[in-house]
Coordinates of N, CA, C and O in Angstrom, one line a residue:
M1 N 125.8 84.6 92.2 CA 125.8 85.7 93.2 C 127.2 85.8 93.8 O 127.7 86.9 94.2
S2 N 127.9 84.7 94.0 CA 129.2 84.7 94.7 C 130.2 85.6 94.1 O 130.9 86.4 94.8
Q3 N 130.3 85.6 92.7 CA 131.3 86.5 92.1 C 130.9 87.9 92.3 O 131.7 88.8 92.6
K4 N 129.6 88.2 92.1 CA 129.1 89.6 92.3 C 129.3 90.0 93.7 O 129.7 91.2 94.0
F5 N 129.1 89.1 94.7 CA 129.2 89.4 96.1 C 130.7 89.8 96.4 O 131.0 90.7 97.1
Q6 N 131.6 89.0 95.8 CA 133.1 89.3 96.0 C 133.4 90.7 95.5 O 134.1 91.5 96.1
E7 N 132.9 91.1 94.3 CA 133.1 92.4 93.8 C 132.6 93.5 94.7 O 133.2 94.5 94.9
I8 N 131.4 93.2 95.3 CA 130.8 94.2 96.1 C 131.6 94.4 97.4 O 131.9 95.6 97.8
I9 N 132.0 93.3 98.1 CA 132.7 93.5 99.3 C 134.2 93.9 99.2 O 134.8 94.3 100.1
N10 N 134.7 93.8 98.0 CA 136.1 94.2 97.7 C 136.2 95.8 97.5 O 137.2 96.3 97.2
S11 N 135.1 96.4 97.7 CA 135.0 97.9 97.5 C 135.8 98.6 98.5 O 136.1 98.2 99.6
E12 N 136.3 99.8 98.1 CA 137.0 100.8 99.0 C 136.0 101.3 100.0 O 136.4 101.7 101.1
R13 N 134.7 101.5 99.6 CA 133.7 102.0 100.5 C 133.2 100.8 101.4 O 133.2 99.7 100.9
P14 N 132.9 101.1 102.6 CA 132.4 100.1 103.5 C 131.1 99.6 103.0 O 130.3 100.4 102.4
V15 N 130.8 98.3 103.1 CA 129.6 97.7 102.7 C 128.9 97.0 103.8 O 129.5 96.1 104.5
L16 N 127.7 97.4 104.2 CA 127.0 96.7 105.2 C 126.1 95.6 104.6 O 125.2 96.0 103.7
I17 N 126.3 94.4 104.9 CA 125.5 93.3 104.4 C 124.4 92.9 105.4 O 124.8 92.6 106.6
D18 N 123.2 92.9 105.0 CA 122.1 92.5 105.9 C 121.7 91.1 105.4 O 121.0 90.9 104.4
F19 N 122.1 90.1 106.2 CA 121.6 88.7 105.9 C 120.3 88.6 106.6 O 120.1 88.7 107.8
F20 N 119.2 88.3 105.8 CA 117.9 88.3 106.3 C 117.0 87.2 105.7 O 117.5 86.5 104.8
A21 N 115.8 87.0 106.2 CA 114.9 86.1 105.6 C 113.5 86.8 105.5 O 113.2 87.6 106.4
T22 N 112.8 86.5 104.5 CA 111.5 87.1 104.2 C 110.5 86.8 105.3 O 109.6 87.6 105.6
W23 N 110.6 85.7 106.0 CA 109.6 85.2 107.0 C 110.0 85.8 108.4 O 109.2 85.6 109.4
C24 N 111.1 86.5 108.5 CA 111.7 86.9 109.8 C 111.1 88.3 110.2 O 111.4 89.3 109.5
Q25 N 110.3 88.3 111.3 CA 109.8 89.6 111.8 C 110.8 90.6 112.2 O 110.8 91.7 111.8
P26 N 111.9 90.2 113.0 CA 112.9 91.2 113.3 C 113.6 91.7 112.1 O 114.1 92.9 112.1
C27 N 113.7 90.9 111.1 CA 114.4 91.4 109.8 C 113.6 92.5 109.2 O 114.2 93.4 108.6
K28 N 112.3 92.5 109.3 CA 111.5 93.6 108.8 C 111.7 94.9 109.5 O 111.8 96.0 108.9
V29 N 111.9 94.8 110.8 CA 112.2 95.9 111.7 C 113.6 96.5 111.3 O 113.8 97.7 111.1
Q30 N 114.6 95.5 111.1 CA 115.9 95.9 110.8 C 115.9 96.6 109.4 O 116.7 97.6 109.2
S31 N 115.1 96.2 108.5 CA 115.1 96.7 107.2 C 114.6 98.2 107.2 O 115.2 99.0 106.5
S32 N 113.7 98.5 108.0 CA 113.2 100.0 108.1 C 114.3 100.8 108.7 O 114.5 102.0 108.4
V33 N 115.0 100.2 109.7 CA 116.2 100.9 110.3 C 117.2 101.2 109.3 O 117.8 102.3 109.2
L34 N 117.5 100.2 108.4 CA 118.6 100.4 107.4 C 118.2 101.5 106.4 O 119.1 102.1 105.9
N35 N 116.9 101.7 106.1 CA 116.5 102.8 105.2 C 117.0 104.1 105.8 O 117.5 105.0 105.1
T36 N 116.8 104.3 107.1 CA 117.2 105.5 107.7 C 118.8 105.7 107.8 O 119.3 106.7 107.5
V37 N 119.4 104.5 108.0 CA 120.9 104.5 108.0 C 121.4 104.9 106.7 O 122.4 105.7 106.6
K38 N 120.8 104.4 105.6 CA 121.2 104.7 104.2 C 121.1 106.3 104.0 O 122.0 106.9 103.4
E39 N 120.0 106.9 104.5 CA 119.9 108.3 104.4 C 121.0 109.0 105.1 O 121.5 110.1 104.7
N40 N 121.4 108.5 106.3 CA 122.4 109.2 107.1 C 123.8 109.1 106.5 O 124.6 110.0 106.6
V41 N 124.1 107.9 105.9 CA 125.5 107.8 105.4 C 125.7 108.2 103.9 O 126.8 108.4 103.5
G42 N 124.6 108.2 103.2 CA 124.6 108.6 101.8 C 125.5 107.7 101.0 O 125.4 106.5 101.1
E43 N 126.4 108.4 100.2 CA 127.3 107.6 99.3 C 128.5 107.1 100.0 O 129.4 106.5 99.3
S44 N 128.7 107.4 101.3 CA 130.0 107.0 101.9 C 130.0 105.5 102.2 O 131.1 104.9 102.5
A45 N 128.9 104.8 102.1 CA 128.8 103.3 102.4 C 127.6 102.8 101.6 O 126.7 103.5 101.2
R46 N 127.7 101.4 101.3 CA 126.6 100.7 100.6 C 126.0 99.8 101.6 O 126.6 99.3 102.6
I47 N 124.7 99.6 101.4 CA 123.9 98.6 102.2 C 123.3 97.6 101.2 O 122.6 98.0 100.3
I48 N 123.6 96.3 101.4 CA 123.1 95.3 100.5 C 122.4 94.2 101.4 O 122.8 93.9 102.5
K49 N 121.3 93.7 100.8 CA 120.5 92.7 101.5 C 120.7 91.4 100.8 O 120.7 91.3 99.6
V50 N 120.9 90.3 101.7 CA 121.1 89.0 101.1 C 120.1 88.1 101.8 O 120.1 87.9 103.0
D51 N 119.2 87.5 101.0 CA 118.2 86.5 101.5 C 118.9 85.2 101.8 O 119.4 84.6 100.8
V52 N 118.9 84.8 103.0 CA 119.6 83.5 103.4 C 118.9 82.3 102.8 O 119.6 81.3 102.7
D53 N 117.7 82.4 102.5 CA 117.0 81.3 101.9 C 117.3 81.1 100.4 O 117.4 80.0 99.9
Q54 N 117.6 82.2 99.8 CA 118.0 82.2 98.3 C 119.5 81.9 98.2 O 119.9 81.3 97.2
Y55 N 120.3 82.3 99.2 CA 121.8 82.1 99.1 C 122.3 81.5 100.3 O 123.1 82.1 101.1
P56 N 121.9 80.2 100.6 CA 122.3 79.5 101.8 C 123.8 79.3 101.9 O 124.4 79.4 103.0
A57 N 124.5 79.1 100.8 CA 125.9 78.8 100.7 C 126.7 80.1 101.2 O 127.7 80.0 101.9
L58 N 126.2 81.2 100.7 CA 126.8 82.5 101.1 C 126.7 82.8 102.6 O 127.6 83.2 103.3
A59 N 125.5 82.5 103.1 CA 125.2 82.7 104.6 C 126.1 81.7 105.4 O 126.8 82.1 106.3
A60 N 126.3 80.5 104.9 CA 127.1 79.5 105.6 C 128.6 79.9 105.6 O 129.3 79.8 106.5
Q61 N 129.0 80.4 104.4 CA 130.4 80.9 104.2 C 130.8 81.9 105.2 O 131.9 81.9 105.7
Y62 N 129.9 82.8 105.6 CA 130.2 83.9 106.5 C 129.6 83.6 108.0 O 129.5 84.5 108.8
G63 N 129.3 82.3 108.2 CA 128.9 81.9 109.6 C 127.6 82.5 110.1 O 127.5 82.7 111.3
V64 N 126.7 82.8 109.2 CA 125.4 83.3 109.6 C 124.5 82.2 110.1 O 124.2 81.2 109.4
R65 N 124.2 82.2 111.4 CA 123.4 81.1 112.0 C 122.0 81.6 112.4 O 121.2 80.8 112.6
G66 N 121.8 82.9 112.4 CA 120.5 83.5 112.8 C 120.3 84.7 112.0 O 121.2 85.3 111.5
V67 N 119.0 85.1 111.8 CA 118.7 86.3 111.1 C 117.9 87.3 112.0 O 117.2 86.8 112.9
P68 N 118.1 88.6 111.9 CA 119.1 89.2 111.0 C 120.5 89.1 111.5 O 120.7 89.2 112.7
T69 N 121.4 89.0 110.6 CA 122.8 89.2 110.9 C 123.4 90.2 110.0 O 123.1 90.2 108.8
L70 N 124.1 91.2 110.6 CA 124.7 92.3 109.8 C 126.2 92.1 109.8 O 126.8 91.7 110.8
A71 N 126.8 92.4 108.7 CA 128.3 92.4 108.6 C 128.8 93.6 107.8 O 128.1 94.0 106.9
V72 N 129.9 94.1 108.2 CA 130.5 95.2 107.5 C 131.8 94.7 106.8 O 132.7 94.1 107.5
F73 N 131.9 94.9 105.5 CA 133.1 94.6 104.8 C 133.7 95.8 104.2 O 133.0 96.8 103.8
K74 N 135.1 95.8 104.0 CA 135.8 96.8 103.3 C 137.0 96.2 102.7 O 137.7 95.5 103.4
N75 N 137.3 96.4 101.4 CA 138.4 95.8 100.7 C 138.5 94.3 100.9 O 139.5 93.7 101.1
G76 N 137.3 93.7 100.9 CA 137.2 92.2 101.0 C 137.3 91.6 102.4 O 137.3 90.4 102.5
E77 N 137.5 92.5 103.3 CA 137.8 92.0 104.7 C 136.5 92.3 105.6 O 136.0 93.4 105.5
M78 N 136.1 91.3 106.4 CA 135.0 91.5 107.3 C 135.5 92.2 108.5 O 136.4 91.7 109.2
L79 N 135.0 93.4 108.8 CA 135.5 94.2 109.9 C 134.6 94.1 111.1 O 135.1 94.4 112.2
W80 N 133.4 93.7 110.9 CA 132.4 93.6 112.0 C 131.3 92.7 111.6 O 130.9 92.7 110.5
K81 N 130.8 91.9 112.6 CA 129.6 91.1 112.3 C 128.8 90.9 113.6 O 129.4 90.6 114.7
E82 N 127.5 91.0 113.6 CA 126.7 90.8 114.8 C 125.3 90.4 114.3 O 124.8 90.9 113.3
S83 N 124.7 89.5 115.1 CA 123.3 89.1 114.9 C 122.3 90.0 115.7 O 122.8 90.6 116.7
G84 N 121.1 90.0 115.3 CA 120.1 90.8 116.1 C 119.8 92.1 115.4 O 120.4 92.5 114.5
V85 N 118.8 92.8 116.0 CA 118.4 94.1 115.4 C 119.2 95.2 116.1 O 119.5 95.2 117.3
H86 N 119.7 96.1 115.2 CA 120.6 97.2 115.7 C 119.9 98.5 115.4 O 119.2 98.6 114.4
D87 N 120.2 99.5 116.2 CA 119.5 100.8 116.0 C 120.2 101.7 115.0 O 121.4 101.4 114.6
V88 N 119.5 102.7 114.6 CA 120.0 103.7 113.6 C 121.4 104.3 114.0 O 122.3 104.3 113.2
N89 N 121.5 104.8 115.2 CA 122.7 105.5 115.6 C 123.9 104.6 115.6 O 125.0 105.0 115.2
T90 N 123.7 103.4 116.2 CA 124.8 102.4 116.2 C 125.4 102.1 114.8 O 126.6 102.2 114.6
L91 N 124.5 101.8 113.9 CA 124.9 101.4 112.5 C 125.4 102.6 111.8 O 126.4 102.5 111.0
T92 N 124.9 103.8 112.0 CA 125.4 105.0 111.3 C 126.8 105.3 111.7 O 127.7 105.5 110.9
Q93 N 127.0 105.3 113.1 CA 128.4 105.5 113.6 C 129.4 104.5 113.1 O 130.5 104.8 112.8
L94 N 128.9 103.2 113.1 CA 129.8 102.1 112.6 C 130.3 102.3 111.2 O 131.4 102.3 110.9
L95 N 129.3 102.7 110.3 CA 129.7 102.9 108.9 C 130.5 104.1 108.7 O 131.5 104.1 107.9
K96 N 130.2 105.2 109.5 CA 131.1 106.4 109.4 C 132.5 106.1 109.9 O 133.4 106.7 109.3
Q97 N 132.6 105.3 110.9 CA 133.9 104.9 111.4 C 134.8 104.3 110.4 O 136.0 104.5 110.3
Y98 N 134.2 103.4 109.5 CA 134.9 102.7 108.5 C 135.0 103.4 107.2 O 135.8 103.0 106.3
A99 N 134.3 104.5 107.0 CA 134.2 105.2 105.7 C 135.6 105.9 105.4 O 136.3 106.2 106.3

């Protein structure tokens, strides 16, 4: 996953990474929010989900201590990271800002 992850975050397009866990209730809420965000931003940004239980090293590498944690990358650089559930408008604006 690490090599593929590097390729994804090195993109010219902003990439929103959703670090989540299958057992996490707020993550399920965040997931439905992200579906709407994806519709709003279309092809201008990507949204990728990373299960912290399947990829603990990746989560640790980026300082993920709680789920959900969202991070925005562009050209391999982390531009923004926050834990907790975020609303559609905040995330849509954020991705449009970096697009």
